[in-house]
Short mmCIF file of C-alpha atoms in Angstrom, two decimals:
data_model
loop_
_atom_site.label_atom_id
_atom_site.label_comp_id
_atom_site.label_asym_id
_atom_site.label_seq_id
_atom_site.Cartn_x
_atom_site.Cartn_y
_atom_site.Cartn_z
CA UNK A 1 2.47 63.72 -76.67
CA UNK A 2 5.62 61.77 -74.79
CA UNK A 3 2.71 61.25 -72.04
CA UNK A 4 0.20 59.58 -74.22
CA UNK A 5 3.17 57.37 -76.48
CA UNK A 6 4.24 55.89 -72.68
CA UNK A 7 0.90 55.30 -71.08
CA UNK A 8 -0.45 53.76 -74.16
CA UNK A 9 3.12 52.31 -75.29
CA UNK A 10 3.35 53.51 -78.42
CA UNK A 11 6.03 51.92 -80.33
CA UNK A 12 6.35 52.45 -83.98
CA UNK A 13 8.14 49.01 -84.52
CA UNK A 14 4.51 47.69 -83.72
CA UNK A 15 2.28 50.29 -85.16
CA UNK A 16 4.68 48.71 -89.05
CA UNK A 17 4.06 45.14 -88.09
CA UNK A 18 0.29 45.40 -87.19
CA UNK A 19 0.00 46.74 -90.79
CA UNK A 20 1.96 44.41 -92.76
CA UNK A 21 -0.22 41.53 -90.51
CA UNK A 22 -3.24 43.52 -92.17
CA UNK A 23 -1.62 43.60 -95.46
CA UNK A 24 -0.95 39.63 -95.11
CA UNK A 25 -4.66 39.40 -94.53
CA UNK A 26 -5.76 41.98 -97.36
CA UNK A 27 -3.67 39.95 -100.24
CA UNK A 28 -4.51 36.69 -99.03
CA UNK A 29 -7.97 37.64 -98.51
CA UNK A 30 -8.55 39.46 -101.93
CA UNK A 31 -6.45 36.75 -104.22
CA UNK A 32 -7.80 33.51 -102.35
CA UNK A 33 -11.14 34.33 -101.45
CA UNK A 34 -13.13 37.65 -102.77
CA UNK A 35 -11.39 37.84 -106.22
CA UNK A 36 -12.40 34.28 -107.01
CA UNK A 37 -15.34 33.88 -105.34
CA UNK A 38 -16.70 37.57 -106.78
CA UNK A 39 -15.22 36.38 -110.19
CA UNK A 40 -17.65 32.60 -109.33
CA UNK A 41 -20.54 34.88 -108.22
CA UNK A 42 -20.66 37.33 -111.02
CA UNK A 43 -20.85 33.95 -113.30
CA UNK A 44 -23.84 32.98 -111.71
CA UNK A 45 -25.08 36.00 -111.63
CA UNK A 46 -24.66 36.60 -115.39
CA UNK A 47 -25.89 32.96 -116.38
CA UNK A 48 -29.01 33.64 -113.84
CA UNK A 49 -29.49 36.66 -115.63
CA UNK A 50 -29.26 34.65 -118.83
CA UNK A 51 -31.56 32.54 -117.59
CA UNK A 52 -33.81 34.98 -117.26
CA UNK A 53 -33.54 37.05 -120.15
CA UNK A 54 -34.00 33.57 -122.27
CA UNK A 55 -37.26 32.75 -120.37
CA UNK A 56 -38.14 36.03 -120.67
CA UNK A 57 -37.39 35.98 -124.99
CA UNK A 58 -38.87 32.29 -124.44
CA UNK A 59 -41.90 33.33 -123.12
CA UNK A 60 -41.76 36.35 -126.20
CA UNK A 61 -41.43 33.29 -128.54
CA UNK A 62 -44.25 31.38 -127.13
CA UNK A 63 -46.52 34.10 -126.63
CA UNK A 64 -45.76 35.20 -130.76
CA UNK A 65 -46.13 31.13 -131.40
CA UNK A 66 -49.48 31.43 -129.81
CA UNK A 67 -50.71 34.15 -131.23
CA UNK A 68 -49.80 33.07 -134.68
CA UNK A 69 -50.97 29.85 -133.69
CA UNK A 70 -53.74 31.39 -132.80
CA UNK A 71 -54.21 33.05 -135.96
CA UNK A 72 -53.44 30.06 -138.37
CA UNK A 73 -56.19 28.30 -136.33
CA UNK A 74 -58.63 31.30 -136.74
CA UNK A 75 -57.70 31.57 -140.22
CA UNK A 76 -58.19 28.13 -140.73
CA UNK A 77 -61.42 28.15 -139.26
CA UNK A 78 -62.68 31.02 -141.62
CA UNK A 79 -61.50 29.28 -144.36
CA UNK A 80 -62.90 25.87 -143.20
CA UNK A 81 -66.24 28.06 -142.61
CA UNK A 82 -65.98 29.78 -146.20
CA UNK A 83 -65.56 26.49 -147.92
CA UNK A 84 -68.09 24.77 -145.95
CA UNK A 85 -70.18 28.20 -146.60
CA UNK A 86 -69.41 27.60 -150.52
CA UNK A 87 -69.86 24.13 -150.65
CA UNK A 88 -73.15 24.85 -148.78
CA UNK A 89 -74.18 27.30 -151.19
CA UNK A 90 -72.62 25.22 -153.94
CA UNK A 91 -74.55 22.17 -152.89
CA UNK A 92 -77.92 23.84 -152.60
CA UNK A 93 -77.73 25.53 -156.20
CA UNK A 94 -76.75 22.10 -156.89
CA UNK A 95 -79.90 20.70 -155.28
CA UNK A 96 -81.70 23.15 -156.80
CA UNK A 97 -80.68 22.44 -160.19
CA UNK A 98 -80.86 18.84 -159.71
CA UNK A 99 -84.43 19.20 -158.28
CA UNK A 100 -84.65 21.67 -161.44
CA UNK A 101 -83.66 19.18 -163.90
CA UNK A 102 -85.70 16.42 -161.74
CA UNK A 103 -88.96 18.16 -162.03
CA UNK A 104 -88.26 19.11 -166.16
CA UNK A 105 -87.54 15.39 -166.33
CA UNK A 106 -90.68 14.60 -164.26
CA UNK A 107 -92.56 16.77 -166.27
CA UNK A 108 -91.21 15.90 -169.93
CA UNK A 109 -91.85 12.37 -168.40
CA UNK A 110 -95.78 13.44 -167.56
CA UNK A 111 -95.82 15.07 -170.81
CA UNK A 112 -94.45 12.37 -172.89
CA UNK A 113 -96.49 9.67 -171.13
CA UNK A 114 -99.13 11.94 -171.55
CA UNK A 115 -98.80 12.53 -175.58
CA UNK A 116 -98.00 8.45 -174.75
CA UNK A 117 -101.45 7.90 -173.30
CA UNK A 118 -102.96 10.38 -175.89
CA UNK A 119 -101.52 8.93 -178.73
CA UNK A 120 -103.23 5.32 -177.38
CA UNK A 121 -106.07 7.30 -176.03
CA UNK A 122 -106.98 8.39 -179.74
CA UNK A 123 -105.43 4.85 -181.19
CA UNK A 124 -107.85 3.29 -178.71
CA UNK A 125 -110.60 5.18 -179.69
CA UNK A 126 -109.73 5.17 -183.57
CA UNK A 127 -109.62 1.47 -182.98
CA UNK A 128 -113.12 1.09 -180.63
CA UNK A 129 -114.18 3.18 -183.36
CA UNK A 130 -113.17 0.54 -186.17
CA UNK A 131 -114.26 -2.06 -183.96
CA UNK A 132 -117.59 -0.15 -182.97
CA UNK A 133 -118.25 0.92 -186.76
CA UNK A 134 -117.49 -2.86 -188.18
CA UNK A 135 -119.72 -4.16 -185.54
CA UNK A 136 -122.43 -1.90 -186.29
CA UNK A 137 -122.14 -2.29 -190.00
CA UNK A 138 -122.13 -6.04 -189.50
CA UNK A 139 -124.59 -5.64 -187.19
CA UNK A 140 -126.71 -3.43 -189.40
CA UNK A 141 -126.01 -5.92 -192.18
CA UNK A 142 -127.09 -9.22 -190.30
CA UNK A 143 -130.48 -7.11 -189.42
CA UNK A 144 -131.22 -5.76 -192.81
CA UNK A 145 -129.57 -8.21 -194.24
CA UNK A 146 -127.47 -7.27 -197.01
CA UNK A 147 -124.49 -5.38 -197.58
CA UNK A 148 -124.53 -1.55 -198.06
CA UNK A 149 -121.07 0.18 -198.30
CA UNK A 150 -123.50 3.44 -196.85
CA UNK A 151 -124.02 1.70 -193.87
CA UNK A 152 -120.57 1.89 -192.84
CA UNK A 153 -120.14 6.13 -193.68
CA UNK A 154 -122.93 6.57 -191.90
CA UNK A 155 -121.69 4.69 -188.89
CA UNK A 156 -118.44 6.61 -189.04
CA UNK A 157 -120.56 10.04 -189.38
CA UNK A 158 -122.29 9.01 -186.74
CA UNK A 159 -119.50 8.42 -184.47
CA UNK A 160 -117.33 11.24 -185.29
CA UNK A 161 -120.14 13.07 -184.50
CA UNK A 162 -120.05 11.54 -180.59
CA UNK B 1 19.00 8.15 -36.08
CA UNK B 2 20.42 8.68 -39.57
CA UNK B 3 16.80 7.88 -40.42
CA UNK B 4 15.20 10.25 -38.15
CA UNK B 5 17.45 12.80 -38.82
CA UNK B 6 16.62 12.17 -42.75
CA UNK B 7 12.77 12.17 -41.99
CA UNK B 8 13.07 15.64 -40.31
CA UNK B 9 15.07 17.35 -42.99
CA UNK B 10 12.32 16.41 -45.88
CA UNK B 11 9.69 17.21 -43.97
CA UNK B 12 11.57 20.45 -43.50
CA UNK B 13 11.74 20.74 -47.22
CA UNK B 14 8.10 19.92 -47.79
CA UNK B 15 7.44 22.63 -45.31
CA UNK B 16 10.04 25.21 -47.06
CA UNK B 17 8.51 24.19 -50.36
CA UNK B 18 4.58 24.45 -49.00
CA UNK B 19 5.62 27.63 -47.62
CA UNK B 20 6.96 29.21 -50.62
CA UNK B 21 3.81 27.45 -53.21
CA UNK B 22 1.43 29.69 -51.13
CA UNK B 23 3.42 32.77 -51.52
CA UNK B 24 4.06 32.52 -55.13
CA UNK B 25 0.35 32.00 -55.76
CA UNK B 26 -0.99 34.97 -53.24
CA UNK B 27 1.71 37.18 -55.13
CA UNK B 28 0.70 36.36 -58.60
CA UNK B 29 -1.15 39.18 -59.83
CA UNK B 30 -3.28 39.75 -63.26
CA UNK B 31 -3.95 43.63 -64.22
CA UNK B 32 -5.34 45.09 -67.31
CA UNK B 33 -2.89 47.34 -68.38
CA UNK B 34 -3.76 49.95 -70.55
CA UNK B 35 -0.75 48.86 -72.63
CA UNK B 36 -0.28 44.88 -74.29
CA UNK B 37 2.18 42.92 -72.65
CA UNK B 38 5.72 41.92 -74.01
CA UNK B 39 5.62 38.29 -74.40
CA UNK B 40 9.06 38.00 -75.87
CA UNK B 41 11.74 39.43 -77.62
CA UNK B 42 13.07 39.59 -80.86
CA UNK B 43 16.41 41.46 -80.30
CA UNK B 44 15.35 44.89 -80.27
CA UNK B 45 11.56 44.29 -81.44
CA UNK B 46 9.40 43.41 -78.65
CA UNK B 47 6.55 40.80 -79.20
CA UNK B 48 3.37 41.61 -77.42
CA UNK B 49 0.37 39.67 -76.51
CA UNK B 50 -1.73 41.86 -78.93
CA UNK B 51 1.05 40.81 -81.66
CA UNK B 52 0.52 37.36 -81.21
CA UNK B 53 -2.82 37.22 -81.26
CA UNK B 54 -2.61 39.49 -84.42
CA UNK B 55 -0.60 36.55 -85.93
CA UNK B 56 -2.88 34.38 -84.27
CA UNK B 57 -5.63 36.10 -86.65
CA UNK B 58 -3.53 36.37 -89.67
CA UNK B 59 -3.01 32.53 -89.69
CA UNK B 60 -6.99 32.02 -88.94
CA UNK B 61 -7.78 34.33 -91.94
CA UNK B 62 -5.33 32.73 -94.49
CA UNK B 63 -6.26 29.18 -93.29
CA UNK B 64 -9.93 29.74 -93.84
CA UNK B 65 -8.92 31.81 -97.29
CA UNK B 66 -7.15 28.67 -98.70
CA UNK B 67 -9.98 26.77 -97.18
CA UNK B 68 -12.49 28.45 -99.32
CA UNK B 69 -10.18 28.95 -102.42
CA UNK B 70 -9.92 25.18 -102.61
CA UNK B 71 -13.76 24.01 -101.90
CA UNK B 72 -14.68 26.82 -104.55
CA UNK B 73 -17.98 25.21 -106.08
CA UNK B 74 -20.74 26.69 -108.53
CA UNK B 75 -22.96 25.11 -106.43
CA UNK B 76 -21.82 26.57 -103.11
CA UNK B 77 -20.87 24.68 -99.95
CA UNK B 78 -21.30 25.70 -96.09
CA UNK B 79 -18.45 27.79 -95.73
CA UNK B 80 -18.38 29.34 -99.46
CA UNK B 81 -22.25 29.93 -98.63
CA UNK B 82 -21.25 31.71 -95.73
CA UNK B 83 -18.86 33.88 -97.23
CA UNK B 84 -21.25 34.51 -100.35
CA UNK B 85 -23.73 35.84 -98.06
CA UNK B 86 -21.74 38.20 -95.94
CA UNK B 87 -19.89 39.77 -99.47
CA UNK B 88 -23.36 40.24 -100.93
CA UNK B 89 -24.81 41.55 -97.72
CA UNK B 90 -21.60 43.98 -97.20
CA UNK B 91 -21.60 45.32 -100.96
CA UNK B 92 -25.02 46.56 -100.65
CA UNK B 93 -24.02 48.11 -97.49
CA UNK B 94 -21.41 49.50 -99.12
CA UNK B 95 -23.42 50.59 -101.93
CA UNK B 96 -25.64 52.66 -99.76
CA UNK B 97 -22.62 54.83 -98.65
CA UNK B 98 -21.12 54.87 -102.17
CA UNK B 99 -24.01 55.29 -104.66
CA UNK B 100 -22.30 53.53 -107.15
CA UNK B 101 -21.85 49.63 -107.52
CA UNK B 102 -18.35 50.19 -109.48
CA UNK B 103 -16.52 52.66 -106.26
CA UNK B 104 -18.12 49.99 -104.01
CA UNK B 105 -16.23 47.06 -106.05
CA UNK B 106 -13.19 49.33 -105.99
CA UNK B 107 -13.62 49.74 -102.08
CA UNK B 108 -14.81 46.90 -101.17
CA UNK B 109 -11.40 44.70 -100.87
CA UNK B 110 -9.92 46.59 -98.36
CA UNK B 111 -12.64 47.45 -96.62
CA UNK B 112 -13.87 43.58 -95.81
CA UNK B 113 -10.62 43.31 -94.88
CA UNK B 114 -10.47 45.49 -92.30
CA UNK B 115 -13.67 44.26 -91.25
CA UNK B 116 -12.61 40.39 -90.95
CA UNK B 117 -9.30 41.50 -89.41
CA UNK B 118 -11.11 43.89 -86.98
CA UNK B 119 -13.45 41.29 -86.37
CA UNK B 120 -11.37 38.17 -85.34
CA UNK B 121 -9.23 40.24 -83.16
CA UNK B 122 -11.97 41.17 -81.26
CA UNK B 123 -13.80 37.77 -80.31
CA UNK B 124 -9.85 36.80 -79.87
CA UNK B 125 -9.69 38.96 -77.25
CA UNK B 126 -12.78 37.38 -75.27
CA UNK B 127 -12.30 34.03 -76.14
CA UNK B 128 -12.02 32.45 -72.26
CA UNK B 129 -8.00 31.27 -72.80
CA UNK B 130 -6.62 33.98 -69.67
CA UNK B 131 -5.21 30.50 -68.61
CA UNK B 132 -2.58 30.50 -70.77
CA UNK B 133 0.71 32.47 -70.32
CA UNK B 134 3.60 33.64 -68.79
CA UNK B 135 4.59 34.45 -65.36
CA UNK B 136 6.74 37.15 -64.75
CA UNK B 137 8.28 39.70 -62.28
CA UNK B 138 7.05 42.76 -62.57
CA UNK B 139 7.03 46.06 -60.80
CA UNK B 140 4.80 45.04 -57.88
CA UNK B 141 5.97 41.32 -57.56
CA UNK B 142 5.28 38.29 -59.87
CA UNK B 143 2.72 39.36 -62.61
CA UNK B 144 0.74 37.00 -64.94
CA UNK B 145 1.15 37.78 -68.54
CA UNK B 146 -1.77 36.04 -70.55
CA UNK B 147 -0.68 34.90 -74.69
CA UNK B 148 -3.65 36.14 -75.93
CA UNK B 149 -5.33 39.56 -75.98
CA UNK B 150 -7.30 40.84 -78.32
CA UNK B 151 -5.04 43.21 -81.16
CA UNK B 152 -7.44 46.19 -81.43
CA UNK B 153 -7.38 46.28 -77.04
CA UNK B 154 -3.85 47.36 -78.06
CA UNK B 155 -3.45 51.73 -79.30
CA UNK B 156 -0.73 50.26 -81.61
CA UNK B 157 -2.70 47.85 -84.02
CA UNK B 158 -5.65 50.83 -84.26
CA UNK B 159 -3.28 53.22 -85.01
CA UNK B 160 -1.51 51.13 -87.94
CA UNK B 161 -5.73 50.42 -88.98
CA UNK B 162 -6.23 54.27 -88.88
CA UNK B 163 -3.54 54.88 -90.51
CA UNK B 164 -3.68 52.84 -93.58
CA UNK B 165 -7.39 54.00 -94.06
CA UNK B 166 -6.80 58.07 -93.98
CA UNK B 167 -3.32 56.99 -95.89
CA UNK B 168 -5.07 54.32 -98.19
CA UNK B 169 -8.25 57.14 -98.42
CA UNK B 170 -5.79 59.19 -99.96
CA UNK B 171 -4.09 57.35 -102.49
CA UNK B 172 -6.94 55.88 -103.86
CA UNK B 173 -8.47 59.24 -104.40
CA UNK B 174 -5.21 60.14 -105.90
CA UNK B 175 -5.74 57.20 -108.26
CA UNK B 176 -9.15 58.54 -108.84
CA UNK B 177 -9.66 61.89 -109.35
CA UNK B 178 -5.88 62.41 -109.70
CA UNK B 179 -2.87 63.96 -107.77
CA UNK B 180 -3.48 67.73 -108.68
CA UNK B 181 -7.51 67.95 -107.14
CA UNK B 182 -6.33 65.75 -104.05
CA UNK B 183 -3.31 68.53 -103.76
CA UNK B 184 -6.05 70.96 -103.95
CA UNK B 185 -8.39 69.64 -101.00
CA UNK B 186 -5.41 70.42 -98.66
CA UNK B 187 -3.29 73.06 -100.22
CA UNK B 188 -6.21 74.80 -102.46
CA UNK B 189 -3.54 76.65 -104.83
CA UNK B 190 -6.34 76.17 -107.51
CA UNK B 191 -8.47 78.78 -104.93
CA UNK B 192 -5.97 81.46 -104.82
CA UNK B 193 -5.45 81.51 -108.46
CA UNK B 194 -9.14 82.48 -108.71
CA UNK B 195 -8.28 85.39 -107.41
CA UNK B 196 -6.60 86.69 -110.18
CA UNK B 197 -8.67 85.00 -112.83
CA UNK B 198 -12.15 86.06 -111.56
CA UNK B 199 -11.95 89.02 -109.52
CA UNK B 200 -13.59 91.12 -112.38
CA UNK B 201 -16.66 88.92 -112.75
CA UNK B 202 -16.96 88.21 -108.44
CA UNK B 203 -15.24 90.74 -106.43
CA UNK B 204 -15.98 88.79 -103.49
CA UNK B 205 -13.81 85.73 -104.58
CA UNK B 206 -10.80 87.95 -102.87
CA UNK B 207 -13.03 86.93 -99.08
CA UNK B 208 -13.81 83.83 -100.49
CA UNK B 209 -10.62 82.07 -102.19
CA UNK B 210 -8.44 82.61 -98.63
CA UNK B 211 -11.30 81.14 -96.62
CA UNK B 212 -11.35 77.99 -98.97
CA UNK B 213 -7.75 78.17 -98.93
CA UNK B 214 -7.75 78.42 -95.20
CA UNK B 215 -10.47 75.22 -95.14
CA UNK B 216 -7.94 72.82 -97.11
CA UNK B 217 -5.46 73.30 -94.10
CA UNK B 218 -8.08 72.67 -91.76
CA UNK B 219 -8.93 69.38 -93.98
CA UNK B 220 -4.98 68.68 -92.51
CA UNK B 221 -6.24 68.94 -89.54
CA UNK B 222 -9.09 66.82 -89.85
CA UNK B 223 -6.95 63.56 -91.14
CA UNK B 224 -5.16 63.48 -88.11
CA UNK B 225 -8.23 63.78 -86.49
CA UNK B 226 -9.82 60.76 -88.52
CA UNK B 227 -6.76 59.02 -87.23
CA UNK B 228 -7.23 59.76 -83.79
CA UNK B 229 -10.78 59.45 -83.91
CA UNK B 230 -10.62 56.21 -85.78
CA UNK B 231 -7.87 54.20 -83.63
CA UNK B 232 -8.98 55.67 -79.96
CA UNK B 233 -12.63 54.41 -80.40
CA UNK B 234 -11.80 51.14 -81.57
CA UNK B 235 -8.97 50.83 -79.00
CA UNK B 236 -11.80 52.54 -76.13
CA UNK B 237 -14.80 49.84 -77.43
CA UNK B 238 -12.46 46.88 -77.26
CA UNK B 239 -10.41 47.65 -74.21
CA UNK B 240 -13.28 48.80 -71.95
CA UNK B 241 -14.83 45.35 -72.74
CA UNK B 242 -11.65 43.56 -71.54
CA UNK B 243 -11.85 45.34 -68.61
CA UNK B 244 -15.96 45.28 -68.26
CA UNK B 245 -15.52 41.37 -68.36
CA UNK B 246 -12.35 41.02 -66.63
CA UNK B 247 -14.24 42.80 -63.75
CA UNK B 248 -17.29 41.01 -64.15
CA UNK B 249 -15.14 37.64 -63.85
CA UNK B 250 -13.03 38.79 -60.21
CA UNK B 251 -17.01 39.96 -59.05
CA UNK B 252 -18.48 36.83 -59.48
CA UNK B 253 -16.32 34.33 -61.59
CA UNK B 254 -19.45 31.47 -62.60
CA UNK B 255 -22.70 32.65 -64.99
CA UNK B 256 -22.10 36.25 -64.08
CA UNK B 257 -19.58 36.95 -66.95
CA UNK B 258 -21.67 35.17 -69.60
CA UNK B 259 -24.24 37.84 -70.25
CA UNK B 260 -21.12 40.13 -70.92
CA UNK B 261 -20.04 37.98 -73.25
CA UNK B 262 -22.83 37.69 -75.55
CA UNK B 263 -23.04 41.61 -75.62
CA UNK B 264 -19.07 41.71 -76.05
CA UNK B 265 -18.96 39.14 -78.84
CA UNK B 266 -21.90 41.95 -80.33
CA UNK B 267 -20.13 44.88 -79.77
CA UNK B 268 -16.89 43.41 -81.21
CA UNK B 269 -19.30 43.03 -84.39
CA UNK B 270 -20.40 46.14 -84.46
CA UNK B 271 -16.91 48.09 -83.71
CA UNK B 272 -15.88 45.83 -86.89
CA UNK B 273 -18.93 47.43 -89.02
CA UNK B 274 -18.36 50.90 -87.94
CA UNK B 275 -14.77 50.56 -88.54
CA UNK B 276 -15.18 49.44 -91.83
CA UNK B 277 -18.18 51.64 -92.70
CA UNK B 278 -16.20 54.57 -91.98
CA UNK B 279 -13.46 53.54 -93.79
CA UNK B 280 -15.71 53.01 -97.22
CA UNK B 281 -16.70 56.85 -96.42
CA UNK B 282 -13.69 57.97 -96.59
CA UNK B 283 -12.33 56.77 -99.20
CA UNK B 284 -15.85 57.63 -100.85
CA UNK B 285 -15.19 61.25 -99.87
CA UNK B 286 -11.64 61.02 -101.28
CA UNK B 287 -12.55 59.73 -104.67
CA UNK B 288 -15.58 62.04 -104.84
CA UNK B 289 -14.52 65.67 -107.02
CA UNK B 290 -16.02 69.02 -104.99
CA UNK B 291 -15.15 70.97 -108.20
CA UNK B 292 -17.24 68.60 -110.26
CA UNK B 293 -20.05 69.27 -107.87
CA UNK B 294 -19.67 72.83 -107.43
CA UNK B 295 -19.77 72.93 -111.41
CA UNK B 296 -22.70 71.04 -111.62
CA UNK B 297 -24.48 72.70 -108.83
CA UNK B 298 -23.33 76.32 -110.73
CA UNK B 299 -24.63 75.24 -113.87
CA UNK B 300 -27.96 73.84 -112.04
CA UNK B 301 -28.58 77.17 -110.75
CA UNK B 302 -27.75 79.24 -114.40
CA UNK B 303 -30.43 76.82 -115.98
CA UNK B 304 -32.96 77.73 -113.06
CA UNK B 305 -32.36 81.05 -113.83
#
């Protein structure tokens, strides 16, 4: 032991003062550099990791916006679709009873311009039968010449019988 | 004549003095000692190269700590950039040997320390300042004693590292796992008292307990061997690499050396890291409780069976 503490000088006054120079260089090193910069990096760290964890509930949000977005636009669609689908529907019974009510009109129009033309038809020929019966009885009377009330029942025997 | 005379006795002188120049400088002699040099003295304390250039280190490290401290930025700098990298870089080292990211933040302090301290000294050592020192008798004539040599190429400063991590091991797994099961690693009373209490259940514990009890004084045994082993390879790396390069230089003194360098400046690196690495394993070993394990490996094997 005495041989190895003089060849390697071993001196115990040394051995003390080589460990307070690494205890110097522990406290300065751990209060001026790795307790403040771990304290600097663990801040960035954590706000990184905030970072990240908003993106990540960000991206959450936008991906829920989306989808609901999504759905408002789909549901807007189907209504859009069902009211376009009613109105559709709507508009065609409408059509229909327009058309409906067109064609009764149409038709009470034939009809009444019909019974119209009828009602002429027969005045016309009620009249062209007046006419036809005064002309023949005048005609009758200028030939025989004379009046005869028989001539004229005849006549109108004779045409109601046409 | 007076002139003459005058002439003679100078050139006398310049011959005396010419004479004596070319003696001092053949008898001038620079050996790596196995030992660091006394530079001066301090009354009874002697200051040593390696002592100095300890200083020399302690200054660099609390220069460049104030340096950083006061260019502290979110967004970091060069140096603060620098630093940032090589913490991050050594906590997941030190995470590998630890398993767990609190011991490593525990550790970690002290063992960065050591590394920087280790570190600095080393490259201190080889920086090319021989130039600068003292000349001084010595046993075989005038001797020249450089300022600077590197702290861990002295036993002293390796020791005082060794010792502080086997001593620092300690105390922090005192802190740890508490006074009683660090006791118990060395002096396992806690083994011997199993004797009594479960001799019915295992008759073998009476074999057993004295061979664990007679493994906690090896365990003794083994931190002054940590010690040993700790301070004489650092002191071996570093001091054979003076002496490879000193060597190297009184070969061939141009280009030769540089290769030598380069691998010095590396191994001064990686004495640092294996320094340090050992010293986060044991105090990882220190703060780590056998019984715990043994429990949990006891229980493991009643729910396997």
């Amino acid at each position: 032991m005495d041989s190895i503490i003089s060849t390697f000088h071993i001196d115990w006054k040394i051995i003390i003062a080589q460990g307070v120079n690494f205890g110097i260089v522990f406290v300065v090193l751990y209060i001026y550099a790795l307790k403040p910069l771990s304290k600097l990096m663990k801040e960035r760290g954590d706000k990184i990791q905030k970072g990240i964890d908003d993106a990540k509930v960000n991206a959450q949000v936008l991906e829920k916006t989306n989808k609901e977005y999504e759905e408002v636009l789909n549901k807007a669609r189907k209504e859009a679709n069902d009211i376009f689908q009613n109105g559709k529907k709507d508009a065609e019974k409408k059509k229909a009873e327009m058309l409906e009510q067109a064609r009764l009109e149409v038709a009470n129009l034939i009809e009444g311009g019909k019974k119209t033309l009828e009602a002429e038809k027969i005045k016309m020929v009620a009249d062209a039968k007046g006419e036809i019966v005064s002309l023949v009885v005048k005609t009758a009377e200028k030939i025989l010449g004379g009046k005869d009330s028989s001539y004229e029942a005849k006549a109108i025997k004779e045409l109601n019988n046409l | 004549m007076v002139q003459k005379e005058a002439k003679e006795i100078i050139l006398e002188i310049e011959k005396d003095i010419k004479i004596k120049e070319e003696k001092f400088e053949s008898e001038i002699a620079h050996e790596v000692t196995l030992f660091a040099e006394p530079v001066n003295h301090l009354g009874d304390f002697t200051i040593t190269n390696a002592l100095l250039t300890s200083w020399v280190v302690v200054g660099i490290i609390i220069i460049l700590s104030i340096a950083l401290r006061t260019r502290l930025k979110e967004v970091p700098g060069k140096l603060q950039n620098l630093f940032e990298v090589i913490i991050d870089g050594a906590l997941s080292l030190c995470d590998q040997v630890t398993n767990s990211r609190a011991l490593s933040i525990r550790i970690f302090p002290i063992a960065i320390s050591a590394f920087f301290f280790i570190l600095i000294n080393n490259w201190l050592g080889i920086v090319p300042l021989g130039g600068f020192g003292l000349i001084e008798d010595g046993a075989h004539g005038l001797a020249f004693i450089p300022f600077l040599r590197g702290g861990t190429a002295d036993i002293n400063t390796t020791i005082a590292l060794a010792v502080m991590a086997v001593v620092g091991a300690n105390i922090f797994g005192v802190f740890s796992i508490g006074l009683w099961k660090t006791f118990n690693k060395y002096v396992n009373l806690k083994a011997l008292g199993e004797i009594f209490t479960k001799f019915k259940k295992e008759p073998t514990i009476i074999i057993v307990a004295p061979i664990t009890f007679f493994v906690g004084l090896i365990e003794i045994v083994g931190e002054f061997a940590k010690i040993a082993s700790l301070s004489f390879r650092l002191f071996g790396n570093v001091f054979a690499g003076e002496v490879l390069l000193a060597s190297m230089a009184a070969l061939i003194a141009y280009a030769v050396p540089i290769p030598f360098l380069f691998l010095e400046i590396l191994v001064g690196v990686i004495q640092a890291l294996i320094f340090s690495i050992l010293l986060v394993v044991y105090f990882t070993i220190s703060a780590s409780d056998h019984d715990e394990h043994n429990e949990e490996h006891e229980e493991h094997k009643v729910s396997h069976a």
